[in-house]
Coordinates of C-alpha atoms in Angstrom, one line a residue:
X1 CA -22.3 -109.2 112.1
X2 CA -24.6 -106.3 111.2
X3 CA -23.3 -102.7 110.7
X4 CA -24.8 -99.5 111.8
X5 CA -26.8 -99.1 108.6
X6 CA -28.4 -102.6 109.1
X7 CA -29.2 -101.8 112.7
X8 CA -30.8 -98.5 111.8
X9 CA -32.8 -100.2 109.1
X10 CA -33.9 -103.0 111.4
X11 CA -34.9 -100.5 114.0
X12 CA -37.0 -98.5 111.5
X13 CA -38.6 -101.7 110.2
X14 CA -39.5 -102.7 113.8
X15 CA -41.0 -99.3 114.6
X16 CA -43.0 -99.3 111.4
X17 CA -44.3 -102.9 112.1
X18 CA -45.4 -101.9 115.7
X19 CA -47.2 -98.5 115.5
X20 CA -49.1 -99.4 118.6
X21 CA -46.1 -99.4 120.8
X22 CA -45.4 -96.2 122.8
X23 CA -42.1 -94.3 122.5
X24 CA -41.1 -95.5 126.0
X25 CA -41.7 -99.2 124.9
X26 CA -39.6 -98.7 121.8
X27 CA -36.9 -97.0 123.8
X28 CA -36.8 -99.9 126.2
X29 CA -36.7 -102.4 123.3
X30 CA -33.6 -100.7 121.8
X31 CA -32.0 -99.8 125.2
X32 CA -32.0 -96.1 124.8
X33 CA -33.5 -93.0 126.4
X34 CA -37.1 -92.0 125.6
X35 CA -35.8 -88.6 124.4
X36 CA -33.4 -90.3 121.9
X37 CA -36.1 -92.6 120.5
X38 CA -38.5 -89.7 120.2
X39 CA -35.9 -87.7 118.3
X40 CA -35.2 -90.7 115.9
X41 CA -39.0 -91.0 115.1
X42 CA -39.5 -87.2 114.6
X43 CA -36.5 -86.8 112.3
X44 CA -37.9 -89.6 110.1
X45 CA -40.8 -87.6 108.6
X46 CA -42.4 -90.6 106.9
X47 CA -42.2 -92.8 110.0
X48 CA -43.5 -90.0 112.2
X49 CA -46.6 -89.4 110.0
X50 CA -47.3 -93.1 109.8
X51 CA -47.4 -93.3 113.6
X52 CA -49.5 -90.1 113.7
X53 CA -52.0 -91.5 111.2
X54 CA -52.2 -94.8 113.2
X55 CA -52.9 -92.9 116.4
X56 CA -55.5 -90.8 114.7
X57 CA -57.2 -93.9 113.3
X58 CA -57.1 -95.6 116.7
X59 CA -58.7 -92.5 118.3
X60 CA -61.4 -92.4 115.7
X61 CA -62.3 -96.0 116.4
X62 CA -62.4 -95.2 120.2
X63 CA -64.7 -92.2 119.5
X64 CA -67.0 -94.4 117.5
X65 CA -67.1 -96.9 120.3
X66 CA -68.0 -94.2 122.8
X67 CA -70.8 -92.9 120.5
X68 CA -72.2 -96.4 120.0
X69 CA -72.2 -97.0 123.8
X70 CA -73.9 -93.7 124.4
X71 CA -76.7 -94.5 122.0
X72 CA -77.2 -97.9 123.5
X73 CA -77.0 -96.6 127.1
X74 CA -78.6 -93.1 127.1
X75 CA -78.8 -93.0 130.9
X76 CA -75.2 -94.1 131.5
X77 CA -73.0 -91.8 133.7
X78 CA -69.7 -90.5 132.4
X79 CA -67.9 -92.8 134.7
X80 CA -69.7 -95.8 133.3
X81 CA -68.9 -94.7 129.8
X82 CA -65.3 -94.3 130.6
X83 CA -65.1 -97.8 132.1
X84 CA -67.3 -99.7 129.6
X85 CA -67.3 -98.1 126.2
X86 CA -64.1 -99.9 125.1
X87 CA -62.1 -103.0 126.0
X88 CA -59.9 -100.9 128.3
X89 CA -61.0 -98.1 130.6
X90 CA -60.6 -94.7 129.0
X91 CA -58.5 -92.1 130.8
X92 CA -60.1 -88.9 131.8
X93 CA -58.0 -86.7 129.7
X94 CA -58.5 -88.9 126.7
X95 CA -62.3 -88.9 127.2
X96 CA -62.4 -85.1 127.4
X97 CA -60.4 -84.9 124.2
X98 CA -62.7 -87.3 122.4
X99 CA -65.9 -85.5 123.3
X100 CA -64.3 -82.1 122.3
X101 CA -62.7 -83.3 119.1
X102 CA -65.6 -85.5 117.8
X103 CA -68.4 -83.4 119.3
X104 CA -69.9 -86.2 121.3
X105 CA -73.0 -85.0 123.1
X106 CA -73.0 -86.1 126.8
X107 CA -74.9 -83.1 128.3
X108 CA -78.2 -84.8 128.9
X109 CA -77.2 -88.3 129.5
X110 CA -75.7 -87.7 132.9
X111 CA -78.5 -87.9 135.5
X112 CA -77.7 -86.5 138.9
X113 CA -79.6 -87.1 142.0
X114 CA -80.1 -85.0 145.2
X115 CA -77.0 -86.5 146.8
X116 CA -74.8 -85.3 143.9
X117 CA -76.4 -81.9 144.0
X118 CA -75.6 -81.6 147.7
X119 CA -72.0 -82.7 147.0
X120 CA -71.6 -80.1 144.3
X121 CA -73.1 -77.4 146.6
X122 CA -70.7 -78.3 149.4
X123 CA -67.8 -78.5 146.9
X124 CA -68.6 -74.9 145.6
X125 CA -68.7 -73.6 149.2
X126 CA -65.4 -75.1 150.0
X127 CA -63.7 -74.1 146.8
X128 CA -65.2 -70.7 145.7
X129 CA -62.3 -70.1 143.4
X130 CA -63.0 -73.1 141.2
X131 CA -64.2 -72.4 137.7
X132 CA -67.1 -74.2 136.0
X133 CA -64.6 -76.0 133.8
X134 CA -62.8 -77.3 136.9
X135 CA -66.0 -78.3 138.6
X136 CA -67.1 -80.1 135.4
X137 CA -63.8 -82.0 135.3
X138 CA -64.0 -83.0 138.9
X139 CA -67.6 -84.3 138.6
X140 CA -67.1 -85.8 135.1
X141 CA -69.7 -83.5 133.6
X142 CA -69.8 -81.1 130.7
X143 CA -69.4 -77.4 131.4
X144 CA -72.8 -76.5 129.9
X145 CA -74.5 -79.2 132.1
X146 CA -72.9 -77.8 135.2
X147 CA -74.1 -74.3 134.2
X148 CA -77.7 -75.6 133.9
X149 CA -77.4 -77.3 137.3
X150 CA -76.1 -74.1 138.9
X151 CA -79.1 -72.1 137.5
X152 CA -81.7 -74.8 138.2
X153 CA -80.7 -75.6 141.8
X154 CA -79.3 -72.1 142.7
X155 CA -76.0 -73.6 143.6
X156 CA -73.5 -71.3 145.4
X157 CA -71.3 -70.7 142.4
X158 CA -69.4 -67.4 142.2
X159 CA -69.1 -66.3 138.6
X160 CA -65.4 -65.8 137.6
X161 CA -64.2 -63.2 135.2
X162 CA -62.4 -64.8 132.4
X163 CA -58.8 -63.5 132.4
X164 CA -57.6 -62.0 129.2
X165 CA -55.7 -64.7 127.3
X166 CA -57.3 -67.6 129.2
X167 CA -57.8 -70.8 127.3
X168 CA -59.9 -73.9 127.6
X169 CA -58.7 -77.3 126.4
X170 CA -62.0 -78.0 124.6
X171 CA -61.7 -74.7 122.7
X172 CA -58.2 -75.5 121.7
X173 CA -59.1 -79.1 120.7
X174 CA -61.9 -77.8 118.4
X175 CA -59.6 -75.3 116.8
X176 CA -56.9 -77.9 116.1
X177 CA -59.5 -80.2 114.6
X178 CA -60.9 -77.5 112.4
X179 CA -57.6 -76.0 111.3
X180 CA -55.0 -78.9 111.2
X181 CA -52.8 -76.8 108.8
X182 CA -52.3 -73.9 111.3
X183 CA -49.0 -73.3 113.1
X184 CA -48.7 -72.7 116.8
X185 CA -48.5 -68.9 116.1
X186 CA -51.7 -68.9 113.9
X187 CA -53.6 -70.8 116.5
X188 CA -52.4 -68.5 119.3
X189 CA -53.4 -65.4 117.2
X190 CA -56.9 -66.9 116.6
X191 CA -57.5 -67.7 120.2
X192 CA -55.9 -64.5 121.5
X193 CA -53.4 -66.3 123.7
X194 CA -49.6 -66.6 123.6
X195 CA -47.8 -69.2 121.4
X196 CA -46.3 -70.7 124.6
X197 CA -49.8 -71.2 126.1
X198 CA -50.9 -73.1 123.0
X199 CA -47.8 -75.4 123.1
X200 CA -48.3 -75.9 126.9
X201 CA -52.0 -77.0 126.5
X202 CA -51.2 -79.3 123.6
X203 CA -48.6 -81.1 125.7
X204 CA -50.7 -81.0 128.9
X205 CA -53.9 -82.4 127.4
X206 CA -52.2 -84.6 124.8
X207 CA -54.0 -82.9 122.0
X208 CA -53.3 -84.0 118.4
X209 CA -51.1 -81.5 116.6
X210 CA -49.1 -82.1 113.4
X211 CA -45.8 -80.2 113.5
X212 CA -45.4 -77.9 110.5
X213 CA -42.3 -78.0 108.4
X214 CA -40.1 -75.0 109.0
X215 CA -39.2 -72.9 106.0
X216 CA -36.0 -74.1 104.5
X217 CA -33.1 -71.6 104.6
X218 CA -32.2 -70.4 101.2
X219 CA -28.8 -71.8 100.2
X220 CA -26.3 -69.3 98.9
X221 CA -23.1 -70.6 97.4
X222 CA -20.1 -69.1 99.0
X223 CA -18.0 -68.9 95.8
X224 CA -20.9 -67.4 93.9
X225 CA -21.5 -64.8 96.5
X226 CA -17.8 -63.9 96.7
X227 CA -17.5 -63.6 92.9
X228 CA -20.6 -61.4 92.7
X229 CA -19.3 -59.0 95.5
X230 CA -15.9 -58.8 93.8
X231 CA -17.6 -58.0 90.4
X232 CA -19.8 -55.4 92.0
X233 CA -17.8 -53.6 94.7
X234 CA -20.0 -50.5 94.7
X235 CA -23.2 -52.4 95.5
X236 CA -24.6 -52.0 99.0
X237 CA -25.4 -55.1 101.1
X238 CA -29.1 -54.4 100.6
X239 CA -28.7 -54.6 96.8
X240 CA -26.6 -57.8 97.1
X241 CA -29.3 -59.3 99.3
X242 CA -32.0 -58.4 96.7
X243 CA -30.0 -60.1 94.0
X244 CA -29.8 -63.4 96.0
X245 CA -33.5 -63.1 97.1
X246 CA -32.8 -62.9 100.9
X247 CA -33.2 -60.2 103.5
X248 CA -30.5 -57.6 104.3
X249 CA -30.0 -59.1 107.8
X250 CA -29.6 -62.6 106.3
X251 CA -27.1 -61.4 103.8
X252 CA -25.1 -59.6 106.4
X253 CA -24.9 -62.8 108.5
X254 CA -23.8 -64.9 105.4
X255 CA -21.1 -62.4 104.5
X256 CA -19.8 -62.3 108.1
X257 CA -19.9 -66.1 108.2
X258 CA -18.0 -66.4 104.9
X259 CA -15.6 -63.5 105.8
X260 CA -16.6 -61.6 102.7
X261 CA -16.1 -57.8 103.1
X262 CA -19.1 -55.7 102.2
X263 CA -19.9 -52.1 101.6
X264 CA -21.1 -50.2 104.8
X265 CA -23.8 -47.7 104.0
X266 CA -22.7 -44.1 104.4
X267 CA -24.2 -42.0 107.2
X268 CA -26.1 -38.9 106.3
X269 CA -23.8 -35.9 105.8
X270 CA -20.8 -38.0 104.7
X271 CA -19.3 -37.5 101.3

């Protein structure tokens, strides 16, 4: 009979041996919820990064397959590429992420005929609020190519003002690829959007993002702190905090947590 340690070790070995399996498949295998399995993987840093590296390698091979197919079939439509570039059809969101991350040129390979131009014209008339990005996504085209079609064929597109803080998935994907070491906050500051928007787009478009390790809280030994305060009763909490290399707010929380009395700063005018 195996104990909990053996079960945990066996589970880790299985997950490591099957990096191609999704979190849901692993959850079903071990009869647990997807959330619990996801938590188990993410709390095991080595295992998590191994799966992330496998996913990255798999994506790179897929991107290479798309590039090879494009070179061999320069007149292929986007739909044909998505269906035939690999053994399995490529999902739309995955394809958009690939061309954004690996800078795959598809602008001039998509040949549209008069029928498609008419469809686009009717579409723009019916949905005047649609942006070029949305139109490009719906017709499986690049944004720049849609722009050229609008100008060349005088299509009824109403130019939209980009809202402050607006973000495009392609723009975010390029930023993530160029700066993999950045945090959500650093990315948000660079793109001039909120941190919440960055996190939402990463999840919505399944963009690759490597979580950054949070700064470890500095450990302060309770007995050492108590002994120092007793030995220096006249020191303010600020000076005690400086001695232990933490902020005044952090030191105040630690003292309250450990029930250690501290000196309250005098107000101006008090003697």
